[in-house]
mmCIF file of C-alpha atoms in Angstrom:
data_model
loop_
_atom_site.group_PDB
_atom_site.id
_atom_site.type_symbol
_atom_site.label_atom_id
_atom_site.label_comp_id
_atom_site.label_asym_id
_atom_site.label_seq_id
_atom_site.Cartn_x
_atom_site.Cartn_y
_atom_site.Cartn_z
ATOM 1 C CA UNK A 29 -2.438 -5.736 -9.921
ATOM 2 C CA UNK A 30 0.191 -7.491 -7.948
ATOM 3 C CA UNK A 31 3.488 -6.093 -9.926
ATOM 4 C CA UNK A 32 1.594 -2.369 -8.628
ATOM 5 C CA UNK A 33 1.457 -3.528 -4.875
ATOM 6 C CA UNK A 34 4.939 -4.810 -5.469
ATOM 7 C CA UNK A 35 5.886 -1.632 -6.547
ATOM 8 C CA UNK A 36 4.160 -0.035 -4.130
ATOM 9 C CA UNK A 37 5.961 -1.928 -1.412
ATOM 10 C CA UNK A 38 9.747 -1.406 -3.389
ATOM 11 C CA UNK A 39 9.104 2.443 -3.643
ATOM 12 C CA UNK A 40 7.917 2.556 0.212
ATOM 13 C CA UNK A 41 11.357 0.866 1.376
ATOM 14 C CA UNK A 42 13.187 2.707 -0.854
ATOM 15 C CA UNK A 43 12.158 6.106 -0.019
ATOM 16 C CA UNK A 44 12.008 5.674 3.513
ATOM 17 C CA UNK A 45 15.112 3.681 3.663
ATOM 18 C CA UNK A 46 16.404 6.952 1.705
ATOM 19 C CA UNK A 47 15.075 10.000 4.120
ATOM 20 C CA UNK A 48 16.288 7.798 6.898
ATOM 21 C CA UNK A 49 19.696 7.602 5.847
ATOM 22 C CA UNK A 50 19.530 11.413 4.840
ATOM 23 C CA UNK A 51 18.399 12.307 8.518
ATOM 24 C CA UNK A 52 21.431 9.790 9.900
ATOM 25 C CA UNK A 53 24.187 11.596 7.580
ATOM 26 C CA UNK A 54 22.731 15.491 8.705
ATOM 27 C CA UNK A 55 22.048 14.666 12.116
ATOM 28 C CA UNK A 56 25.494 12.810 12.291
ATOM 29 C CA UNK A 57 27.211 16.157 10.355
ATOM 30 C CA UNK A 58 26.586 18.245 13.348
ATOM 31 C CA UNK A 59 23.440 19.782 11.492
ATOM 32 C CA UNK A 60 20.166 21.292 13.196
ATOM 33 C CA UNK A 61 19.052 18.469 15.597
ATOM 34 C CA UNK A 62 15.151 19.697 15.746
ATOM 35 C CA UNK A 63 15.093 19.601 11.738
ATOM 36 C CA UNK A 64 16.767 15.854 11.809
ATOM 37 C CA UNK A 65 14.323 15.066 13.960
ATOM 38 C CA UNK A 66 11.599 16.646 11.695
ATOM 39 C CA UNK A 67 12.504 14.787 8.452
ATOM 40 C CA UNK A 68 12.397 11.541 10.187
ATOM 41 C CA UNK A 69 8.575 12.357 10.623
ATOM 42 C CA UNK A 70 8.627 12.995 6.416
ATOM 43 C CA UNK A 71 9.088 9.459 5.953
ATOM 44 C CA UNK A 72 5.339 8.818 7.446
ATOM 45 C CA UNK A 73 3.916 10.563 4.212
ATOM 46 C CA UNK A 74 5.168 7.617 1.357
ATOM 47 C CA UNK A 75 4.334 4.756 3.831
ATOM 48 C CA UNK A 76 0.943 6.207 3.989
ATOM 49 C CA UNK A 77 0.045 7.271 0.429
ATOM 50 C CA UNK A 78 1.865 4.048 -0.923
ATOM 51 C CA UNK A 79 0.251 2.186 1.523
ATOM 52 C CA UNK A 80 -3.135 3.773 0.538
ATOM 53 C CA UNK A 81 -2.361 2.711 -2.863
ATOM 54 C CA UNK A 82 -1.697 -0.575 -2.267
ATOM 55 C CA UNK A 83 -4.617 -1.229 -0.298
ATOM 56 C CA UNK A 84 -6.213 0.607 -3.029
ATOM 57 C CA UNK A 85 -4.908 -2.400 -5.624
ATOM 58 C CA UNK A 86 -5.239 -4.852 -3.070
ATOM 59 C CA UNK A 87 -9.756 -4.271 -2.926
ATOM 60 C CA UNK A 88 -9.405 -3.707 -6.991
ATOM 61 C CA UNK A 89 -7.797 -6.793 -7.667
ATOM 62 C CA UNK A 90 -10.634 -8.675 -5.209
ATOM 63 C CA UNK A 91 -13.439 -7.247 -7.185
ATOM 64 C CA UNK A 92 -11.959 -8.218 -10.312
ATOM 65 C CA UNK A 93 -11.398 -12.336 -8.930
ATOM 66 C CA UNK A 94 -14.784 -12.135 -8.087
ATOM 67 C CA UNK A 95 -16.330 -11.058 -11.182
ATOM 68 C CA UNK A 96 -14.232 -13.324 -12.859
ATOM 69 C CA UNK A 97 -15.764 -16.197 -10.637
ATOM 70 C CA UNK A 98 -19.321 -15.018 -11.377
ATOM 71 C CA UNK A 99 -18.494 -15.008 -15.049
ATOM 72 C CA UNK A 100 -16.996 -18.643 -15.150
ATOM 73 C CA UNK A 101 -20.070 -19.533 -12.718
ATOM 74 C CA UNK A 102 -22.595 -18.279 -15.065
ATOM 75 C CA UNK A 103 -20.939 -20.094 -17.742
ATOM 76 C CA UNK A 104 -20.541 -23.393 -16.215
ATOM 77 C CA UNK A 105 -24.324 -22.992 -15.300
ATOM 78 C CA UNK A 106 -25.383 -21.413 -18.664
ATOM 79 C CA UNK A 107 -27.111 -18.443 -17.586
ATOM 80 C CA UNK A 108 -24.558 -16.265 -18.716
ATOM 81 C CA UNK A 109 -26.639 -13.298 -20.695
ATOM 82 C CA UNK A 110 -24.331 -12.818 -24.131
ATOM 83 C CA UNK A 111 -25.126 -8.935 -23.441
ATOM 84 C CA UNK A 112 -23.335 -9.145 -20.253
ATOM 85 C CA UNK A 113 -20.438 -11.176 -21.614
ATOM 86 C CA UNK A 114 -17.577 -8.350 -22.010
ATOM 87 C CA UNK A 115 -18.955 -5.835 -19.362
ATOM 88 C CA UNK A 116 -16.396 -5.157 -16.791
ATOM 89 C CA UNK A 117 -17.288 -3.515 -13.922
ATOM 90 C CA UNK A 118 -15.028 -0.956 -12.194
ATOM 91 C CA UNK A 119 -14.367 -2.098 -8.142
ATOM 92 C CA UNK A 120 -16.999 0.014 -5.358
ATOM 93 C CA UNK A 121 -14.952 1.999 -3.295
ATOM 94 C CA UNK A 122 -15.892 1.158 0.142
ATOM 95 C CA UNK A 123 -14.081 1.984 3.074
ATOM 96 C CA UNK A 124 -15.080 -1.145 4.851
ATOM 97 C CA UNK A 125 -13.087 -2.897 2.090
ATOM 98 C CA UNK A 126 -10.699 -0.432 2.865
ATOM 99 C CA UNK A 127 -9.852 -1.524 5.833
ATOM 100 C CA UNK A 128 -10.237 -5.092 5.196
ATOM 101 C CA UNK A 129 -6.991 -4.780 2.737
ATOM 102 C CA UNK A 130 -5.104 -2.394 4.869
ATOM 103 C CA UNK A 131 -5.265 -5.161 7.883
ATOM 104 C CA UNK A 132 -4.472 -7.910 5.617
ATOM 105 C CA UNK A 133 -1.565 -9.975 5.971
ATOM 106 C CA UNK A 134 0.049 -8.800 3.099
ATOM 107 C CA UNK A 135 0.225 -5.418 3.578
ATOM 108 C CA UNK A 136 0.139 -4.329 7.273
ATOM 109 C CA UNK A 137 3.195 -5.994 8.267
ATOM 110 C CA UNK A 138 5.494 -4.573 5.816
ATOM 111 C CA UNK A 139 3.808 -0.851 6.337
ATOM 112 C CA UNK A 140 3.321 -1.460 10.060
ATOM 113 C CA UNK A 141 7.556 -2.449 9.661
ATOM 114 C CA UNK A 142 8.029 0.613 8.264
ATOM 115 C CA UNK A 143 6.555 2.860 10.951
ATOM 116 C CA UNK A 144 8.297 1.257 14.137
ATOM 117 C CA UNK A 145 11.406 2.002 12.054
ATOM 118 C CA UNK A 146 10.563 5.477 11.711
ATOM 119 C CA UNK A 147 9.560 5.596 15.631
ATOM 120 C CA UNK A 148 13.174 3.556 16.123
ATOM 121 C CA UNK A 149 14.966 6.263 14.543
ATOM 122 C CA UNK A 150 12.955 9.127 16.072
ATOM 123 C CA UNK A 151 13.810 7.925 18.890
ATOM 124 C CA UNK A 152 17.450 7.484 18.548
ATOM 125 C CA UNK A 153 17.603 10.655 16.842
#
């Protein structure tokens, strides 16, 4: 789960690092200012579906350290039920867990990053 939010995080840069530069070189070229200033605003969509998805892998991979700390609990305290032994649960999708991951220190500031660069550019656009 962490080598997806990594790659979560390395495609976010990279495309918005890439439609940035794109609206610097065609804004810089003499192109249509109003559809510069447009595509900046087309960087928003991978920081939030990326980020999405890395919150997403962030709550998964919680749900799966705790059921892995209720299975070694059980078994430490030998009430672990042999039917039970190699059922996995799949993670509740909650939006209060949600948000917990979104706002956690390892995601918001690098998405959060991302958006005050688009504003920046915006801006300077």
């Amino acid at each position: 789960m962490t080598d997806n939010s990594r790659a979560c995080k390395t495609w976010a840069v990279t495309l918005v690092a890439a439609i940035l530069v794109a609206v610097a070189r065609f804004g810089a070229s003499g192109g249509d200012e109003a559809a510069s200033i447009n595509l900046v605003w087309i960087a928003t969509v991978p920081v939030a579906v990326l980020g999405y998805l890395d919150a997403h892998y962030l709550v998964s991979e919680r749900w799966f350290r705790k059921q892995y700390c209720e299975f070694v609990n059980r078994l430490h305290t030998r009430s672990l039920d042999r039917q039970l032994m190699f059922v996995i649960q799949a993670p509740k999708a909650s939006l209060k867990n949600l948000l917990r991951a979104i706002f956690s220190p390892t995601i918001w500031p690098v998405y959060w990053m991302m958006i005050a660069a688009i504003f920046a550019v915006h801006q300077l656009a």
